[in-house]
PDB file of C-alpha atoms in Angstrom:
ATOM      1  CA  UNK A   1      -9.425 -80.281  28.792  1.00  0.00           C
ATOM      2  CA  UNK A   2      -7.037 -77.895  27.663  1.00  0.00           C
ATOM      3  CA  UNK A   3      -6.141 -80.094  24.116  1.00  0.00           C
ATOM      4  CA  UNK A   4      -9.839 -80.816  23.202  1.00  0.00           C
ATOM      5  CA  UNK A   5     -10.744 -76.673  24.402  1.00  0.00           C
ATOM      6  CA  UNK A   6      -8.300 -76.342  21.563  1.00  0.00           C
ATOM      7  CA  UNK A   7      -9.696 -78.652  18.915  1.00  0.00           C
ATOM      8  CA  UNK A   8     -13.240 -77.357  18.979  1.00  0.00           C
ATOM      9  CA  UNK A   9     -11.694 -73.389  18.260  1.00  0.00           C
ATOM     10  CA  UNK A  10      -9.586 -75.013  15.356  1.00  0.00           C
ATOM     11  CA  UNK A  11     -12.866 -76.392  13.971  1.00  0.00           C
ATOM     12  CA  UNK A  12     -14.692 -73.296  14.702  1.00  0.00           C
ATOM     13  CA  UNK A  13     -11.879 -71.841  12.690  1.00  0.00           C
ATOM     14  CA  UNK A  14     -12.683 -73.745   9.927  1.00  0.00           C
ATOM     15  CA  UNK A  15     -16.514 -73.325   9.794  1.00  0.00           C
ATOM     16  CA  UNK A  16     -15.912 -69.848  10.059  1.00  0.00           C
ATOM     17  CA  UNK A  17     -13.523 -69.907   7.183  1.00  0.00           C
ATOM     18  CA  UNK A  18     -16.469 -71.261   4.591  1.00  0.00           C
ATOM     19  CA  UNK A  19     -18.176 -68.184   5.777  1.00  0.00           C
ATOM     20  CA  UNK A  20     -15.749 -65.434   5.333  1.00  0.00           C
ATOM     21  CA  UNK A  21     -14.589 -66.673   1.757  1.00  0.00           C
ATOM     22  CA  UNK A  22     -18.326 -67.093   0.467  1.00  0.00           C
ATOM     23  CA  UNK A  23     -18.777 -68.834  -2.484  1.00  0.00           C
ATOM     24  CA  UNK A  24     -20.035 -72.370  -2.992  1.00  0.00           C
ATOM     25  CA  UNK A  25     -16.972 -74.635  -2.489  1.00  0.00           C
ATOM     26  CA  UNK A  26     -13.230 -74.276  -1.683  1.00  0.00           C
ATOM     27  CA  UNK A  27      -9.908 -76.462  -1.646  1.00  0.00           C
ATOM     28  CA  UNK A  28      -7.859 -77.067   1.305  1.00  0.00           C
ATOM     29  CA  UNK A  29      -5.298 -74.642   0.462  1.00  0.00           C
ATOM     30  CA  UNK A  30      -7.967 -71.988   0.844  1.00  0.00           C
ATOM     31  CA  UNK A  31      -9.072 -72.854   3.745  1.00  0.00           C
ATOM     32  CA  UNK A  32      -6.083 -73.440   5.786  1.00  0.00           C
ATOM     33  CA  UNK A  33      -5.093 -69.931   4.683  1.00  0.00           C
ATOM     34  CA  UNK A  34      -7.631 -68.426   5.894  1.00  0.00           C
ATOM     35  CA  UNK A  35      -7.673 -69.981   9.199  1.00  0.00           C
ATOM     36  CA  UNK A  36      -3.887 -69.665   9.862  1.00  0.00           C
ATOM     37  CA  UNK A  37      -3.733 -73.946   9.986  1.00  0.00           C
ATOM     38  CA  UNK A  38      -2.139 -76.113   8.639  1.00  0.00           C
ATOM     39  CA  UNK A  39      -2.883 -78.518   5.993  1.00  0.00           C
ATOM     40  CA  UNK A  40      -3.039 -81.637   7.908  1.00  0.00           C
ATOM     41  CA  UNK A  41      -4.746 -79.917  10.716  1.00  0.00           C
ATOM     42  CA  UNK A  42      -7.676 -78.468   8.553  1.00  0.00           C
ATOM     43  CA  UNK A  43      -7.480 -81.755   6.320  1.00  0.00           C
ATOM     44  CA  UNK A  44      -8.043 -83.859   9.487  1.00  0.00           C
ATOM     45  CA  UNK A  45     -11.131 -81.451  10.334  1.00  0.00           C
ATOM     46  CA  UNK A  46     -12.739 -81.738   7.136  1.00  0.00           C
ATOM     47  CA  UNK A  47     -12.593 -85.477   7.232  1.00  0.00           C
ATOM     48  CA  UNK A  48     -14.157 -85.617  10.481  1.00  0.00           C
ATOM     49  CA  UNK A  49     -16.762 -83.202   9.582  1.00  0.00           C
ATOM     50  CA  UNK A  50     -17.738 -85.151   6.235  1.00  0.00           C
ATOM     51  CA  UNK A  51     -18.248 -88.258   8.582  1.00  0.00           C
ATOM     52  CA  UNK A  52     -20.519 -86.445  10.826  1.00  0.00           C
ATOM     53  CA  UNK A  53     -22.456 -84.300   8.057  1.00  0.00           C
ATOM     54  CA  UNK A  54     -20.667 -80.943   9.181  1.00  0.00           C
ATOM     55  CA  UNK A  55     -19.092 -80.671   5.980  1.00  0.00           C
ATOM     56  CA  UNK A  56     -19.514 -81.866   2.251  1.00  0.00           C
ATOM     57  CA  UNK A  57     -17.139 -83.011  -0.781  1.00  0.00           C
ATOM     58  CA  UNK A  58     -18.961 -82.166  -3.995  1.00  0.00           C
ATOM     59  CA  UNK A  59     -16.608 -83.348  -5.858  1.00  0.00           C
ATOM     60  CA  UNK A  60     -12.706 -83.961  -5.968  1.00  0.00           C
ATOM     61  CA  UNK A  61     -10.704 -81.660  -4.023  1.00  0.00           C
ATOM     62  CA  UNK A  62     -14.059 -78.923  -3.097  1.00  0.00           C
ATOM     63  CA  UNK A  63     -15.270 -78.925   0.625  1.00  0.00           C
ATOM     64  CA  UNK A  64     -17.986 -76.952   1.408  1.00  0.00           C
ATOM     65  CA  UNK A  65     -20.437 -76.816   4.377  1.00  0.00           C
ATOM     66  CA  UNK A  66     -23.368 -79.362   4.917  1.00  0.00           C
ATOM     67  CA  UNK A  67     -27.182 -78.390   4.844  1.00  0.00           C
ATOM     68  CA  UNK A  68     -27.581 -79.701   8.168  1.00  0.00           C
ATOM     69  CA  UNK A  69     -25.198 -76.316   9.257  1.00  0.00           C
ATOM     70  CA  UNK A  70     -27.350 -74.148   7.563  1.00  0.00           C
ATOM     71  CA  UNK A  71     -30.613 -76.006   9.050  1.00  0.00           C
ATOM     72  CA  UNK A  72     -28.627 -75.282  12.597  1.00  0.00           C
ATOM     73  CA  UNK A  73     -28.745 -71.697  11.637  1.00  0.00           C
ATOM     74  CA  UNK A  74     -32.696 -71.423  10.599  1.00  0.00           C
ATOM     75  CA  UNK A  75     -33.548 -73.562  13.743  1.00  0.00           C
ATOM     76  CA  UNK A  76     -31.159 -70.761  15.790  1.00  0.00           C
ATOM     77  CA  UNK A  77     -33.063 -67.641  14.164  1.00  0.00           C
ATOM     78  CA  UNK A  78     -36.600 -69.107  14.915  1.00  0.00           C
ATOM     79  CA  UNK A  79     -35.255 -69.059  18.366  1.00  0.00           C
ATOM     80  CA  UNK A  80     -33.892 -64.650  18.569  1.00  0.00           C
ATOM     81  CA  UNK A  81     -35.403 -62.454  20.736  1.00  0.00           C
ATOM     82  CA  UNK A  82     -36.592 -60.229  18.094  1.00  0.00           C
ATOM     83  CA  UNK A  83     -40.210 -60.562  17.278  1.00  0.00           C
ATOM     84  CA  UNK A  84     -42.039 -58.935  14.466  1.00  0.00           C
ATOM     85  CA  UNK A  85     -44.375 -56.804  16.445  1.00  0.00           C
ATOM     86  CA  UNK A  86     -41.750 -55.534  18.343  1.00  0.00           C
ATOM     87  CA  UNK A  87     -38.996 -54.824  15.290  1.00  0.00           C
ATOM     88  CA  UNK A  88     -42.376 -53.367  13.766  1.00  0.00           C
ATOM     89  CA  UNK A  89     -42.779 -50.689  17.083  1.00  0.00           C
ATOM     90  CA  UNK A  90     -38.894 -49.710  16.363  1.00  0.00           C
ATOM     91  CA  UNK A  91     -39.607 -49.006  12.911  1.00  0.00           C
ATOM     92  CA  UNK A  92     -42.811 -46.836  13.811  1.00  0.00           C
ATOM     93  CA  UNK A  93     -41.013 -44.551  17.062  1.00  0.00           C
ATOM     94  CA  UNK A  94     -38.247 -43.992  14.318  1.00  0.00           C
ATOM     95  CA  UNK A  95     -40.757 -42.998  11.767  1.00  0.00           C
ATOM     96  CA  UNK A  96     -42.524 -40.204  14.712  1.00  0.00           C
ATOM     97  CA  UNK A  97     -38.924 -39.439  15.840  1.00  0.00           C
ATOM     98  CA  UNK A  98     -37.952 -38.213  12.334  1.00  0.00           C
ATOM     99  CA  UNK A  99     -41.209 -36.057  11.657  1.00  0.00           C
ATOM    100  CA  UNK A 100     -42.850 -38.433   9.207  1.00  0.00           C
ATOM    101  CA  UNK A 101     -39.599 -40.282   7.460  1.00  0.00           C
ATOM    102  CA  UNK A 102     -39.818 -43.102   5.578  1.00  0.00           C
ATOM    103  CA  UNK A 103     -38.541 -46.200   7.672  1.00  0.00           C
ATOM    104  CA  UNK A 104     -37.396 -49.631   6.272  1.00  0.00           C
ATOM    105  CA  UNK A 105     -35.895 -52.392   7.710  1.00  0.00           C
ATOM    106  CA  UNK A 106     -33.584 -54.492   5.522  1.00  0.00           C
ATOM    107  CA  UNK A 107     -31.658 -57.663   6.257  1.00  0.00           C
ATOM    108  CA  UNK A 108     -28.622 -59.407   4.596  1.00  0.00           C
ATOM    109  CA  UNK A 109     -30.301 -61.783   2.000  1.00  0.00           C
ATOM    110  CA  UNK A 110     -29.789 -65.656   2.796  1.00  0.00           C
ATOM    111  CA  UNK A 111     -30.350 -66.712  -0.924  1.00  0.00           C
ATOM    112  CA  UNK A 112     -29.233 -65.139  -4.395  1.00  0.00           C
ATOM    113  CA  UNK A 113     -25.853 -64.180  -3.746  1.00  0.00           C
ATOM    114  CA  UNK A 114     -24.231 -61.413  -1.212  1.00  0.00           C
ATOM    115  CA  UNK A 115     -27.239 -58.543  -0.746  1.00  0.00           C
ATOM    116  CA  UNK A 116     -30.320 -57.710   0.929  1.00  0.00           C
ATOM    117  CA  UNK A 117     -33.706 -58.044   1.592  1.00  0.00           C
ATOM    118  CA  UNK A 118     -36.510 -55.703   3.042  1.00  0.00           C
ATOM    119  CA  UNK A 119     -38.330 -57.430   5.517  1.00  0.00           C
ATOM    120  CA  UNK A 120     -40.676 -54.975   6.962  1.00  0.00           C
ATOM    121  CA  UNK A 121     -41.474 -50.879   6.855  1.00  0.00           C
ATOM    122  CA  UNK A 122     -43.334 -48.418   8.133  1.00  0.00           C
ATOM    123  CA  UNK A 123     -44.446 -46.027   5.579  1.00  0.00           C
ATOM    124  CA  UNK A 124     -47.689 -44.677   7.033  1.00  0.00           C
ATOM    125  CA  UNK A 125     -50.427 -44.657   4.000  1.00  0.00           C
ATOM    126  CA  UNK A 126     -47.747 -44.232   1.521  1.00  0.00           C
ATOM    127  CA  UNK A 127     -46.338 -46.973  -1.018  1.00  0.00           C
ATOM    128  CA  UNK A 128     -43.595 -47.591  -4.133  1.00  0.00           C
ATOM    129  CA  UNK A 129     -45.183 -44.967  -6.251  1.00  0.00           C
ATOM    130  CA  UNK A 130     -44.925 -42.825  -4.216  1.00  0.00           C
ATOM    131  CA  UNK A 131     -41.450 -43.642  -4.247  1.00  0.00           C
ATOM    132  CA  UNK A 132     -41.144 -43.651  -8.046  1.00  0.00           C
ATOM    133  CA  UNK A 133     -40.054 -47.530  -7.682  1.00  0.00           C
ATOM    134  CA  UNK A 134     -41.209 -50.476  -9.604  1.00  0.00           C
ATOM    135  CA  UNK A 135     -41.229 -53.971  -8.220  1.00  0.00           C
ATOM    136  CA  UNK A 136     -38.570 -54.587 -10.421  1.00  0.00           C
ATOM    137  CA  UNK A 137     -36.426 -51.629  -8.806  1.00  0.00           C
ATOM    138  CA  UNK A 138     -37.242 -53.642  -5.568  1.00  0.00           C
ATOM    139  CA  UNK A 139     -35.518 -56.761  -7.216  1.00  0.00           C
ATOM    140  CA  UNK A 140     -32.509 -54.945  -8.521  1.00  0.00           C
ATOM    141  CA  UNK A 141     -31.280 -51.631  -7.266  1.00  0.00           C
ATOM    142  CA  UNK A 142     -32.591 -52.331  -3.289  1.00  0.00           C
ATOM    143  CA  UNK A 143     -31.165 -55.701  -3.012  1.00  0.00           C
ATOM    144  CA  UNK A 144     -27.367 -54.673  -4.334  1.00  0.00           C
ATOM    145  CA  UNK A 145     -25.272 -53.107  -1.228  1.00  0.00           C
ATOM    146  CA  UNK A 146     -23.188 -51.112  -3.304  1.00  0.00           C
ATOM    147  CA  UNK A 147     -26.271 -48.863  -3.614  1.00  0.00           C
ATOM    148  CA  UNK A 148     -27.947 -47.044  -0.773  1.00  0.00           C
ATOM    149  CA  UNK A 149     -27.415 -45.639   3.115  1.00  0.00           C
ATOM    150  CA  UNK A 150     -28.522 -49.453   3.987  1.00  0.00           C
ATOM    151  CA  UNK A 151     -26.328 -51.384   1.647  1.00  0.00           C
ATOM    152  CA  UNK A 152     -23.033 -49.599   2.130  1.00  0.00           C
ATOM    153  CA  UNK A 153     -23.824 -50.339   5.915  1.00  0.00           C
ATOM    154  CA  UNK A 154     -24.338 -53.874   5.840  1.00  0.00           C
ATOM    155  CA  UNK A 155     -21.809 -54.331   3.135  1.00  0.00           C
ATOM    156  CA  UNK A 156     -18.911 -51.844   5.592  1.00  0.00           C
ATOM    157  CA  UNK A 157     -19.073 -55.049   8.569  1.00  0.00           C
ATOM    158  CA  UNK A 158     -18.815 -57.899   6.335  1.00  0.00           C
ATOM    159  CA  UNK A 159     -15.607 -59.872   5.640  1.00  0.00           C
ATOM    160  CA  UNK A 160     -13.224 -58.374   3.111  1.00  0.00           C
ATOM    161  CA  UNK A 161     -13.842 -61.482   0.585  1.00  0.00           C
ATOM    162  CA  UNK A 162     -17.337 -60.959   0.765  1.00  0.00           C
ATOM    163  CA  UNK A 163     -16.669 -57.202  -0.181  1.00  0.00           C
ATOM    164  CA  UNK A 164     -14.723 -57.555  -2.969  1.00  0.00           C
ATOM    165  CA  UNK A 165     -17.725 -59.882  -4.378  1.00  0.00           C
ATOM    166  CA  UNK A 166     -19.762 -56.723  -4.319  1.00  0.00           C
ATOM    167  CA  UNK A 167     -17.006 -54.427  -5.593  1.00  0.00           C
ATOM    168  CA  UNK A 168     -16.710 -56.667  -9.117  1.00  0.00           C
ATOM    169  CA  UNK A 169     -20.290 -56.269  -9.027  1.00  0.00           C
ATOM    170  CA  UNK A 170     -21.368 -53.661 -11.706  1.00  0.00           C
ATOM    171  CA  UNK A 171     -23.633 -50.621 -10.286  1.00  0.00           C
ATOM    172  CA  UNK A 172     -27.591 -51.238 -10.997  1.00  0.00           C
ATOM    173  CA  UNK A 173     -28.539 -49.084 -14.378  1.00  0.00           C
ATOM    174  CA  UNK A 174     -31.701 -47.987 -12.027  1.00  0.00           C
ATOM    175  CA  UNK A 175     -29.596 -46.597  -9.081  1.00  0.00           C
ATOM    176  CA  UNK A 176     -29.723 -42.760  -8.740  1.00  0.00           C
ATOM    177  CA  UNK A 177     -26.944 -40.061  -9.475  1.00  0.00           C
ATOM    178  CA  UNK A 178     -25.554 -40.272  -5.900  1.00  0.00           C
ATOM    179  CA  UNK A 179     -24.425 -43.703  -6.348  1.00  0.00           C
ATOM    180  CA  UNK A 180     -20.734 -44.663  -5.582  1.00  0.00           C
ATOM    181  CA  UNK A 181     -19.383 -45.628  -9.035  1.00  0.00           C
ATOM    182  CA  UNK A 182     -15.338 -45.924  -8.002  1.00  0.00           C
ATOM    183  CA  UNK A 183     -14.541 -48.885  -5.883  1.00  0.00           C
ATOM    184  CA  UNK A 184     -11.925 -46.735  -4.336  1.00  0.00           C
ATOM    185  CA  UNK A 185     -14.235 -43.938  -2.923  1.00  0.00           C
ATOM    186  CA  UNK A 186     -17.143 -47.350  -1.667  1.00  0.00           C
ATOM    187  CA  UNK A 187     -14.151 -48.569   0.380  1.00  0.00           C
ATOM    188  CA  UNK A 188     -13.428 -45.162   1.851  1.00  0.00           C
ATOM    189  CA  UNK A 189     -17.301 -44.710   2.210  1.00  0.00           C
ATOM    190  CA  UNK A 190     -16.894 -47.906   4.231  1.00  0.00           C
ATOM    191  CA  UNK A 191     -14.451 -46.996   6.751  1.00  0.00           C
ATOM    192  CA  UNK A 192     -16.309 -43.679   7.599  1.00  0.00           C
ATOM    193  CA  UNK A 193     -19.371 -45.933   8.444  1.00  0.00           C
ATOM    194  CA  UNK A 194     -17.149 -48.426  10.795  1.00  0.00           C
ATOM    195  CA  UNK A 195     -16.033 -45.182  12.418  1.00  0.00           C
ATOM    196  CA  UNK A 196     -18.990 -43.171  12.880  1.00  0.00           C
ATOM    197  CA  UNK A 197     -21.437 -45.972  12.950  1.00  0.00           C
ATOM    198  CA  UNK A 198     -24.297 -44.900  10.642  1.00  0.00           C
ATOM    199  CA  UNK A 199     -23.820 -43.667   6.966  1.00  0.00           C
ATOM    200  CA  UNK A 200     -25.685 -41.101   4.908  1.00  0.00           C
ATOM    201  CA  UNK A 201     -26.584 -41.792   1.187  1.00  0.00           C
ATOM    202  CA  UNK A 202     -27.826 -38.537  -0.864  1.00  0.00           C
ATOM    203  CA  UNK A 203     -29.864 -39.984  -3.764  1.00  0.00           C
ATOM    204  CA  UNK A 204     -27.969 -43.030  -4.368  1.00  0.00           C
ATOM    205  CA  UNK A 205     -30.919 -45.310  -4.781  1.00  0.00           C
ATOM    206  CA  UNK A 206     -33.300 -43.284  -6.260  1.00  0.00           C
ATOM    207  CA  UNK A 207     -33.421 -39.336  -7.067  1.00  0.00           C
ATOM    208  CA  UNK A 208     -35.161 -37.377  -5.056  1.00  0.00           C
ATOM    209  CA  UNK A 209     -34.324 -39.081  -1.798  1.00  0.00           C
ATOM    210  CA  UNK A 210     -32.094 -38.780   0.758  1.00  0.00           C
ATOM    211  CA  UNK A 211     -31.442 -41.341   3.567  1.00  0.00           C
ATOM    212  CA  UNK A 212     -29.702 -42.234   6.669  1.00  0.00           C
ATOM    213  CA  UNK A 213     -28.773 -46.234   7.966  1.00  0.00           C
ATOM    214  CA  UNK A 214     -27.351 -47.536  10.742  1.00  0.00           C
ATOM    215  CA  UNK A 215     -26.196 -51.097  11.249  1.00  0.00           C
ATOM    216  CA  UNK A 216     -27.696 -53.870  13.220  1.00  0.00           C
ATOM    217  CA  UNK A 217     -25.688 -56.604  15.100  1.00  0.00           C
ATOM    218  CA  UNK A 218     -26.310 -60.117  16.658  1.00  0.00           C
ATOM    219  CA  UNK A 219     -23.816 -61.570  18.382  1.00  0.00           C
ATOM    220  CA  UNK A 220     -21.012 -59.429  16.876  1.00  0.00           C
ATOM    221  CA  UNK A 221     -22.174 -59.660  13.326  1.00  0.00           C
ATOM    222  CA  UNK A 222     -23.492 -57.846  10.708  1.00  0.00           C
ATOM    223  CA  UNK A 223     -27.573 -58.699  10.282  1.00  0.00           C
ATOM    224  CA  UNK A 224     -28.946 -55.910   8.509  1.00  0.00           C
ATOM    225  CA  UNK A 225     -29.628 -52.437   8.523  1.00  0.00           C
ATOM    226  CA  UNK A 226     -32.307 -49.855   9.655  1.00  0.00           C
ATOM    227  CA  UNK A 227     -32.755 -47.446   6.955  1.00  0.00           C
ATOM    228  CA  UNK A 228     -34.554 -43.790   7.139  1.00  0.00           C
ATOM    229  CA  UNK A 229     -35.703 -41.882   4.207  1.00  0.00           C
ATOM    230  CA  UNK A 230     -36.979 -38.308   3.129  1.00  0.00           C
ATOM    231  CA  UNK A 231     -37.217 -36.367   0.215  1.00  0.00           C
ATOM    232  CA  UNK A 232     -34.203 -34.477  -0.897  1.00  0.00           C
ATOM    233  CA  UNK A 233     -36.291 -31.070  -0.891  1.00  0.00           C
ATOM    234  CA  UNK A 234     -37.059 -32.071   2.354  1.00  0.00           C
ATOM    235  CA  UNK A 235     -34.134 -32.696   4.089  1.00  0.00           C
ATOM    236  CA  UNK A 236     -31.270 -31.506   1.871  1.00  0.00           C
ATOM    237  CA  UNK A 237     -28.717 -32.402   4.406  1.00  0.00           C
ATOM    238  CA  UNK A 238     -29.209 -35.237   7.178  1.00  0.00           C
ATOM    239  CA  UNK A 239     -29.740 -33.501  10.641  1.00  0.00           C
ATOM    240  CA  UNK A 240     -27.817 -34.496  13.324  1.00  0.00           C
ATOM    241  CA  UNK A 241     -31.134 -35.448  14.945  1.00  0.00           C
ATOM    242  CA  UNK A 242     -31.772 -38.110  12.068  1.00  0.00           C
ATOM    243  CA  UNK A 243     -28.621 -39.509  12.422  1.00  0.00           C
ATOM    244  CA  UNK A 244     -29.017 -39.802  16.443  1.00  0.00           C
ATOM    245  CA  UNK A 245     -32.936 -41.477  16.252  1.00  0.00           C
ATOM    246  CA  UNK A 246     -31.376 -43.604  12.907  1.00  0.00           C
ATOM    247  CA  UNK A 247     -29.109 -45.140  15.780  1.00  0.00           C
ATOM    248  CA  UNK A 248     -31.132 -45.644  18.112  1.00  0.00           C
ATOM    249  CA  UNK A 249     -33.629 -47.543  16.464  1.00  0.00           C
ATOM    250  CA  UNK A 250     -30.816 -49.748  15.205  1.00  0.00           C
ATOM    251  CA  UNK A 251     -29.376 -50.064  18.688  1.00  0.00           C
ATOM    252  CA  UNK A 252     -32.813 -51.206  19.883  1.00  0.00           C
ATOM    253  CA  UNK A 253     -33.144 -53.893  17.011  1.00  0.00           C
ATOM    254  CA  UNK A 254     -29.876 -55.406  17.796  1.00  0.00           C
ATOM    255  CA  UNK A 255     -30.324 -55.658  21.675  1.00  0.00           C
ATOM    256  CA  UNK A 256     -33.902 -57.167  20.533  1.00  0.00           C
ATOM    257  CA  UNK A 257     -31.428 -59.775  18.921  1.00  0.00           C
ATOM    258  CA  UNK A 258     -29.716 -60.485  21.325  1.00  0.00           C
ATOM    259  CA  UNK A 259     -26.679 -58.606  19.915  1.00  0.00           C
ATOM    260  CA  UNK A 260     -23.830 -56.319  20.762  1.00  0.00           C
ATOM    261  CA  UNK A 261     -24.194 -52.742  18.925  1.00  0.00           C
ATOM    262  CA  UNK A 262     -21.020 -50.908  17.671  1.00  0.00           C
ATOM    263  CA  UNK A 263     -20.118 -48.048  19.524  1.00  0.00           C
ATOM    264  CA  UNK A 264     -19.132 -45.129  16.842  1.00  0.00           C
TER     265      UNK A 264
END
């Protein structure tokens, strides 16, 4: 029991691995790296797996994981205990908590690279003009996370090698004058999020807007992010009682999820 208790966490390692490195393929050596095996052990893994369809060999040398894991993952997520009505209700008590804010919910992006999506909102009778944002802005500046309260969040829990992916990234020409430009001062942006659990973005998107984001988790993993906005005339400075309903609401959507929420 022990042995074969032993063999499925080295796989798990493994499978995990494709994850944390991103990208479309990898070689041995970069995979046993990663999970701390060695060579034989992950080669004998990958074998196995490419005989049972866990894993694929595009070509020579490249391992990368099968469709039928990712069709694991859809068929898992029709299964969550979050439902749209009631993500929707979260959305709308943080919207009356905050006196009228702007509430969207975004989640990391499973196509097009490492961003985001927004999946739903509640924005009373108001729209993206009112915003000052284009569908196009919705394409480009929303979806990077090196832009935003809700992007730096989701981007602060993800691996390191997925970070750096967004670090080479260049900023969006439509983001607004509060955007991080250095790399240096995103990471440090990064670890105040991990710390305090929620980050504040003063027109980074857009101008004129203001915004608090807090992260939400399944299952020990980053998902997405619940993101609050205002105008900057309006709230200058994020209150402490923004920040507190911000976390809540994310708190709510994770254990909706089924997920664990990180304690700041």
């Amino acid at each position: 029991m022990g042995a074969g208790t032993s063999h499925a966490e080295r796989v798990f390692r493994v499978q995990r691995a494709f994850v944390d490195l991103g990208g479309p393929d990898h070689s041995l050596s970069e995979l046993a790296e990663t999970t701390g095996l060695d060579d034989s052990t992950v080669s004998r893994i990958l074998q196995s797996g490419i005989y049972s369809g866990t894993f694929a060999r595009p070509r020579r040398g490249r391992y990368q994981l099968a469709r039928s894991v990712s069709e694991l993952a859809f068929h898992a997520l029709s299964h969550d205990g979050l439902s749209g009505d009631e993500a929707h209700a979260v959305l709308q008590q943080l919207r009356l908590a905050t006196d009228g804010g702007m509430v969207f919910l975004y989640m990391k992006a499973p196509f097009g690279g490492v961003n985001r999506q927004c999946i739903d909102m509640a924005v009373g009778d108001s729209d993206l003009v009112e915003l000052g944002m284009t569908p196009r802005d919705v394409l480009s500046v929303t979806r990077s996370l090196r832009t935003g309260a809700s992007g730096r969040t989701i981007l602060a829990y993800l691996p390191q090698v997925l970070q750096q992916r967004v670090f080479d990234e260049p900023v969006p020409d439509e983001a607004g004058p509060g955007v991080y430009q250095d790399n240096d001062e995103l990471r440090d942006s990064l670890a105040d999020i991990r710390d305090q659990g929620h980050a504040v973005g003063y027109q980074e998107c857009m101008a004129g807007w203001n915004s608090c984001a807090a992260p939400i988790m399944w299952d020990s993993s980053i998902m997405g992010a619940v993101l609050l906005l205002r105008p900057a005339d309006v709230m200058p400075r994020v209150p402490q009682k923004v920040i507190d309903a911000t976390k809540h609401a994310a708190a709510q959507l994770s254990r909706l999820g089924g997920g664990d929420w990180p304690a700041s």
